[in-house]
Short mmCIF file of C-alpha atoms in Angstrom, two decimals:
data_model
loop_
_atom_site.label_atom_id
_atom_site.label_comp_id
_atom_site.label_asym_id
_atom_site.label_seq_id
_atom_site.Cartn_x
_atom_site.Cartn_y
_atom_site.Cartn_z
CA MET A 6 -28.38 79.42 277.59
CA GLY A 7 -27.23 83.02 277.66
CA VAL A 8 -23.61 82.06 277.62
CA SER A 9 -24.10 79.56 274.82
CA TYR A 10 -25.99 82.09 272.74
CA PHE A 11 -23.23 84.63 273.24
CA LEU A 12 -20.58 82.16 272.13
CA TYR A 13 -22.61 81.32 269.06
CA LEU A 14 -22.88 84.95 268.03
CA SER A 15 -19.16 85.47 268.61
CA CYS A 16 -18.21 82.53 266.42
CA LEU A 17 -20.63 83.68 263.76
CA GLY A 18 -19.10 87.17 263.81
CA LEU A 19 -15.62 85.80 263.53
CA ALA A 20 -16.66 83.68 260.58
CA ILE A 21 -18.29 86.63 258.85
CA THR A 22 -15.23 88.78 259.54
CA ALA A 23 -12.90 86.14 258.14
CA GLN A 24 -15.08 85.76 255.06
CA ASP A 25 -15.13 89.52 254.49
CA GLN A 26 -11.33 89.60 254.54
CA ASP A 27 -11.03 87.42 251.39
CA CYS A 28 -10.35 89.17 248.05
CA THR A 29 -12.01 88.30 244.79
CA ARG A 30 -9.97 87.73 241.63
CA PRO A 31 -8.24 91.04 240.77
CA VAL A 32 -8.63 92.79 237.46
CA GLY A 33 -5.34 93.96 235.97
CA SER A 34 -4.47 97.03 233.99
CA PRO A 35 -4.65 97.04 230.17
CA ASN A 36 -2.53 94.38 228.47
CA THR A 37 -1.78 92.51 231.71
CA VAL A 38 -2.78 89.05 232.89
CA LEU A 39 -2.85 87.42 236.35
CA THR A 40 -0.55 84.43 236.78
CA ASP A 41 -2.76 82.81 239.49
CA ASN A 42 -5.85 80.82 238.50
CA ARG A 43 -7.77 81.10 241.82
CA ASP A 44 -11.03 83.02 242.09
CA THR A 45 -10.72 84.08 245.76
CA PHE A 46 -7.68 85.01 247.82
CA PRO A 47 -7.28 85.22 251.63
CA SER A 48 -6.18 88.46 253.17
CA GLY A 49 -2.40 88.79 253.02
CA THR A 50 -2.11 86.97 249.70
CA THR A 51 0.28 88.50 247.16
CA VAL A 52 -0.23 87.79 243.44
CA THR A 53 1.77 88.62 240.33
CA PHE A 54 0.71 90.03 236.99
CA GLU A 55 2.58 89.84 233.72
CA CYS A 56 2.22 91.42 230.29
CA VAL A 57 0.08 89.66 227.70
CA THR A 58 1.71 88.09 224.67
CA GLY A 59 3.20 90.71 222.38
CA TYR A 60 3.69 93.25 225.16
CA ILE A 61 6.69 93.94 227.39
CA THR A 62 7.09 95.55 230.82
CA ALA A 63 7.36 99.32 230.60
CA GLY A 64 7.68 99.92 234.37
CA GLY A 65 5.99 99.55 237.75
CA SER A 66 5.61 96.64 240.12
CA ALA A 67 3.88 93.50 238.91
CA ARG A 68 2.80 92.40 242.45
CA ILE A 69 -0.28 93.35 244.46
CA THR A 70 -1.46 92.26 247.96
CA CYS A 71 -4.91 91.48 249.38
CA THR A 72 -5.55 93.29 252.67
CA ALA A 73 -8.92 92.91 254.42
CA GLY A 74 -10.70 92.22 251.13
CA THR A 75 -8.97 94.97 249.15
CA TRP A 76 -6.14 94.71 246.65
CA SER A 77 -3.30 97.16 246.58
CA PRO A 78 -2.99 99.16 243.35
CA LEU A 79 -1.30 97.51 240.35
CA ARG A 80 1.57 99.68 239.11
CA LEU A 81 2.63 97.48 236.20
CA THR A 82 2.41 99.06 232.73
CA CYS A 83 2.90 97.14 229.48
CA GLU A 84 3.67 98.40 226.04
CA ARG A 85 3.40 96.74 222.65
CA ARG A 86 6.62 95.10 221.58
CA ASN A 87 8.52 97.00 218.88
CA CYS A 88 10.52 94.87 216.43
CA GLY A 89 12.21 97.94 214.99
CA SER A 90 13.43 98.32 211.43
CA ALA A 91 14.75 95.23 209.72
CA GLU A 92 18.05 95.06 207.87
CA GLU A 93 18.23 96.40 204.33
CA VAL A 94 17.47 94.22 201.33
CA GLU A 95 20.00 94.63 198.54
CA ASN A 96 18.35 95.62 195.26
CA GLY A 97 15.03 95.99 197.04
CA GLN A 98 13.16 98.01 199.60
CA ILE A 99 11.17 97.38 202.79
CA ASP A 100 7.90 99.13 203.61
CA TYR A 101 6.12 99.18 206.97
CA PRO A 102 2.48 99.97 206.06
CA GLU A 103 1.21 99.22 209.59
CA GLY A 104 4.29 99.96 211.67
CA THR A 105 6.96 97.88 213.38
CA HIS A 106 5.13 96.65 216.48
CA PHE A 107 3.85 93.21 217.47
CA GLY A 108 1.39 91.92 214.89
CA ASP A 109 2.47 94.36 212.19
CA LYS A 110 3.87 93.21 208.86
CA LEU A 111 6.73 94.43 206.74
CA VAL A 112 6.52 94.16 202.95
CA VAL A 113 9.53 93.59 200.70
CA THR A 114 9.59 94.59 197.03
CA CYS A 115 12.49 94.21 194.61
CA ASN A 116 13.76 96.84 192.22
CA THR A 117 12.94 96.55 188.53
CA GLY A 118 14.99 93.79 186.97
CA PHE A 119 15.18 91.75 190.17
CA THR A 120 12.97 88.93 191.40
CA LEU A 121 12.08 88.13 195.03
CA VAL A 122 13.22 84.84 196.55
CA GLY A 123 11.61 84.18 199.94
CA ARG A 124 8.57 85.57 201.77
CA HIS A 125 7.01 88.78 200.54
CA GLU A 126 5.60 89.66 203.99
CA ILE A 127 7.09 89.07 207.45
CA LEU A 128 5.26 89.38 210.80
CA CYS A 129 6.55 91.06 213.94
CA GLY A 130 6.34 88.39 216.67
CA VAL A 131 7.11 87.93 220.34
CA ASN A 132 10.85 87.72 219.82
CA GLY A 133 11.15 90.01 216.80
CA TRP A 134 10.61 89.49 213.06
CA ILE A 135 9.66 85.85 212.77
CA ASP A 136 11.30 84.96 209.46
CA ARG A 137 14.42 85.69 207.44
CA LEU A 138 14.33 88.53 204.99
CA PRO A 139 14.02 87.50 201.33
CA VAL A 140 16.67 88.29 198.73
CA CYS A 141 16.32 90.03 195.38
CA GLU A 142 18.05 88.15 192.57
CA VAL A 143 18.77 89.67 189.18
CA VAL A 144 16.46 88.63 186.33
CA THR A 145 18.18 86.64 183.59
CA CYS A 146 17.32 85.94 179.95
CA SER A 147 18.23 82.87 177.95
CA SER A 148 20.42 83.25 174.89
CA PRO A 149 18.57 84.61 171.81
CA PRO A 150 17.64 82.12 169.05
CA PRO A 151 20.08 81.38 166.20
CA PHE A 152 20.48 84.30 163.81
CA VAL A 153 20.34 83.38 160.11
CA ASN A 154 22.57 85.30 157.67
CA GLY A 155 24.07 87.34 160.47
CA SER A 156 25.58 87.29 163.94
CA PHE A 157 25.14 88.83 167.39
CA SER A 158 27.44 89.67 170.26
CA PRO A 159 28.27 89.04 173.01
CA VAL A 160 27.44 85.35 172.91
CA ARG A 161 26.48 83.90 176.31
CA ASP A 162 24.25 81.20 177.79
CA THR A 163 22.41 83.76 179.95
CA TYR A 164 22.19 87.54 180.16
CA ASN A 165 21.43 89.68 183.18
CA TYR A 166 18.70 92.30 183.23
CA GLY A 167 19.66 95.32 181.15
CA GLU A 168 22.45 93.64 179.20
CA VAL A 169 22.42 94.42 175.48
CA VAL A 170 22.91 92.19 172.44
CA GLN A 171 24.06 93.75 169.15
CA TYR A 172 23.19 92.34 165.72
CA LYS A 173 24.79 92.63 162.29
CA CYS A 174 24.07 90.99 158.93
CA GLN A 175 26.31 89.34 156.38
CA LYS A 176 27.26 91.11 153.17
CA ASP A 177 24.35 91.73 150.76
CA TYR A 178 21.83 91.36 153.60
CA THR A 179 19.95 94.12 155.39
CA LEU A 180 18.90 94.22 159.04
CA ASP A 181 15.12 94.29 159.42
CA GLY A 182 14.36 95.46 162.95
CA SER A 183 16.35 96.91 165.82
CA LYS A 184 20.12 96.37 165.72
CA SER A 185 20.19 95.99 169.53
CA ILE A 186 17.94 94.25 172.05
CA SER A 187 18.14 94.11 175.86
CA CYS A 188 17.15 91.66 178.57
CA SER A 189 13.92 92.92 180.15
CA GLU A 190 12.32 92.43 183.57
CA ASN A 191 10.05 89.63 182.27
CA GLU A 192 13.03 87.44 181.27
CA GLN A 193 12.53 88.21 177.57
CA PHE A 194 14.60 90.27 175.15
CA LYS A 195 12.98 93.47 173.93
CA PRO A 196 12.31 94.39 171.25
CA SER A 197 12.06 91.13 169.35
CA PRO A 198 15.28 90.03 167.62
CA PRO A 199 15.70 91.39 164.06
CA THR A 200 16.15 89.34 160.86
CA CYS A 201 18.53 89.62 157.94
CA VAL A 202 16.76 89.95 154.60
CA LYS A 203 18.05 90.18 151.06
CA VAL A 204 16.49 93.30 149.55
CA ASP A 205 16.15 93.35 145.76
CA CYS A 206 13.59 95.67 144.21
CA PRO A 207 12.57 94.80 140.63
CA ASP A 208 13.67 97.15 137.87
CA PRO A 209 10.94 99.84 137.66
CA LEU A 210 9.79 99.28 134.07
CA ILE A 211 7.16 101.89 133.28
CA GLN A 212 5.74 102.14 129.78
CA ASN A 213 6.53 105.36 127.93
CA SER A 214 9.18 106.36 130.47
CA GLU A 215 12.94 106.66 130.45
CA PHE A 216 15.70 106.49 133.07
CA VAL A 217 17.10 109.77 134.33
CA GLN A 218 19.49 108.84 137.16
CA GLY A 219 20.03 106.56 140.15
CA SER A 220 20.54 102.91 140.88
CA ARG A 221 21.10 100.15 138.36
CA PRO A 222 20.07 96.53 139.00
CA PRO A 223 20.27 94.94 141.45
CA HIS A 224 18.43 97.54 143.49
CA GLY A 225 19.28 97.13 147.19
CA TYR A 226 17.82 98.68 150.31
CA LEU A 227 17.30 102.47 150.03
CA ALA A 228 18.48 102.53 146.40
CA THR A 229 16.85 105.39 144.46
CA VAL A 230 15.80 105.71 140.81
CA THR A 231 14.53 108.79 138.99
CA LEU A 232 12.36 108.40 135.86
CA LYS A 233 10.60 110.73 133.45
CA CYS A 234 8.03 110.28 130.73
CA ILE A 235 9.02 110.46 127.07
CA THR A 236 7.98 113.43 124.94
CA GLY A 237 4.23 113.68 124.53
CA TYR A 238 3.46 111.89 127.80
CA GLN A 239 2.70 113.18 131.28
CA MET A 240 3.57 111.49 134.58
CA THR A 241 1.03 110.64 137.25
CA GLY A 242 2.77 109.98 140.58
CA GLU A 243 6.31 110.54 141.80
CA GLY A 244 9.31 110.26 139.49
CA THR A 245 11.85 109.42 142.21
CA LEU A 246 11.49 106.00 143.84
CA THR A 247 13.21 104.42 146.88
CA CYS A 248 13.69 100.68 147.42
CA GLN A 249 12.25 99.59 150.79
CA ILE A 250 13.04 96.70 153.14
CA ASN A 251 10.17 94.66 151.65
CA SER A 252 11.76 94.87 148.16
CA GLN A 253 9.07 97.26 146.97
CA TRP A 254 9.44 100.77 145.58
CA SER A 255 8.11 103.70 147.57
CA PRO A 256 6.02 105.54 146.70
CA GLY A 257 4.23 103.30 144.21
CA LEU A 258 5.25 103.22 140.57
CA PRO A 259 4.03 106.20 138.52
CA SER A 260 2.40 105.99 135.09
CA CYS A 261 2.92 107.90 131.84
CA THR A 262 -0.16 108.87 129.86
CA ARG A 263 -0.40 110.74 126.57
CA GLY A 264 -0.68 114.46 127.08
CA PRO A 265 -2.44 117.11 124.87
CA GLY A 266 -0.76 117.30 121.38
CA PRO A 267 0.72 120.42 119.69
CA THR A 268 -1.47 122.88 117.80
CA THR A 269 -2.36 121.64 114.18
CA PRO A 270 -4.16 123.24 111.15
CA GLU A 271 -7.15 121.08 112.00
CA ASN A 272 -7.34 122.56 115.46
CA ASN A 273 -6.75 126.09 114.18
CA LYS A 274 -8.18 125.87 110.68
CA GLY A 275 -9.99 129.18 110.86
CA HIS A 276 -6.78 131.19 111.08
CA VAL A 277 -4.93 129.00 108.53
CA LEU A 278 -7.75 129.20 105.94
CA ARG A 279 -7.91 132.96 106.23
CA ASP A 280 -4.21 133.32 105.52
CA VAL A 281 -4.38 130.92 102.53
CA LEU A 282 -7.32 132.73 100.93
CA ILE A 283 -5.60 136.04 101.23
CA SER A 284 -2.45 134.74 99.57
CA LEU A 285 -4.29 133.06 96.67
CA GLY A 286 -6.48 135.94 95.69
CA VAL A 287 -10.11 135.70 94.62
CA THR A 288 -9.71 133.15 91.76
CA GLY A 289 -7.53 130.81 93.75
CA ALA A 290 -9.83 131.06 96.70
CA VAL A 291 -12.82 130.03 94.60
CA LEU A 292 -10.96 127.03 93.17
CA LEU A 293 -9.86 125.99 96.68
CA VAL A 294 -13.38 126.18 98.00
CA GLN A 295 -14.71 124.11 95.07
CA HIS A 296 -11.96 121.47 95.51
CA PHE A 297 -12.28 120.97 99.24
CA GLY A 298 -15.96 121.73 99.57
CA LEU A 299 -15.32 124.53 102.02
#
């Protein structure tokens, strides 16, 4: 029995020793992952680590070995993948608000007058930027509407951003608005196209006034007329008028109203009567008083 008991203890010790020599699943360094799915590893086992998705090897060995239940140190270091700066976008710019590493986004914006075709944002992936850069195409405007009683140039089907159209009117017509418009960033011409209007201000007939100088009918745009009131009348308002684009005079028409009259014997009868009495003498003065009841 003694020998059997000794053999039993020896086998048990060997079993315990063998069990103690196994290694549990190793824990890697930051941003690494074990390529083996086992949970325990016999002594002498060598395993390999690799960088997690989005990270690349920065140095050190990726292999470790289990020796008597202990893993050798893992020397592998991993760093976040850097996609770097993307190519330039013509007529646009690229911003990197987060950076240029894995998981970051770049943002593309176009210059004024250009519109973006493609994706506005692009993600940095495992193998670099994961989509093509967009392009910035120039904004275009359709041809302006037909222009009555005038013309514009140049005449095209479409106009690029910033291109200018010039307007002019036929004879006897006046341009109402800007003589030039340009294609804007919202695909519309600014300012709005002008119109050609026929300006004809009515003859400024003002009672008790007379013409001094200026335009004769027809009165076109910016024609001027100067009037004055006839003798005995006073003017209220301005005497010089200018014909405006709306065929109205500016400022408004004046008026002529009767002014204060000249001095008369009735208004100054005291002085006149005194002079008459003196010239007539006493007798004449008495007769004058009796006749007029003065």
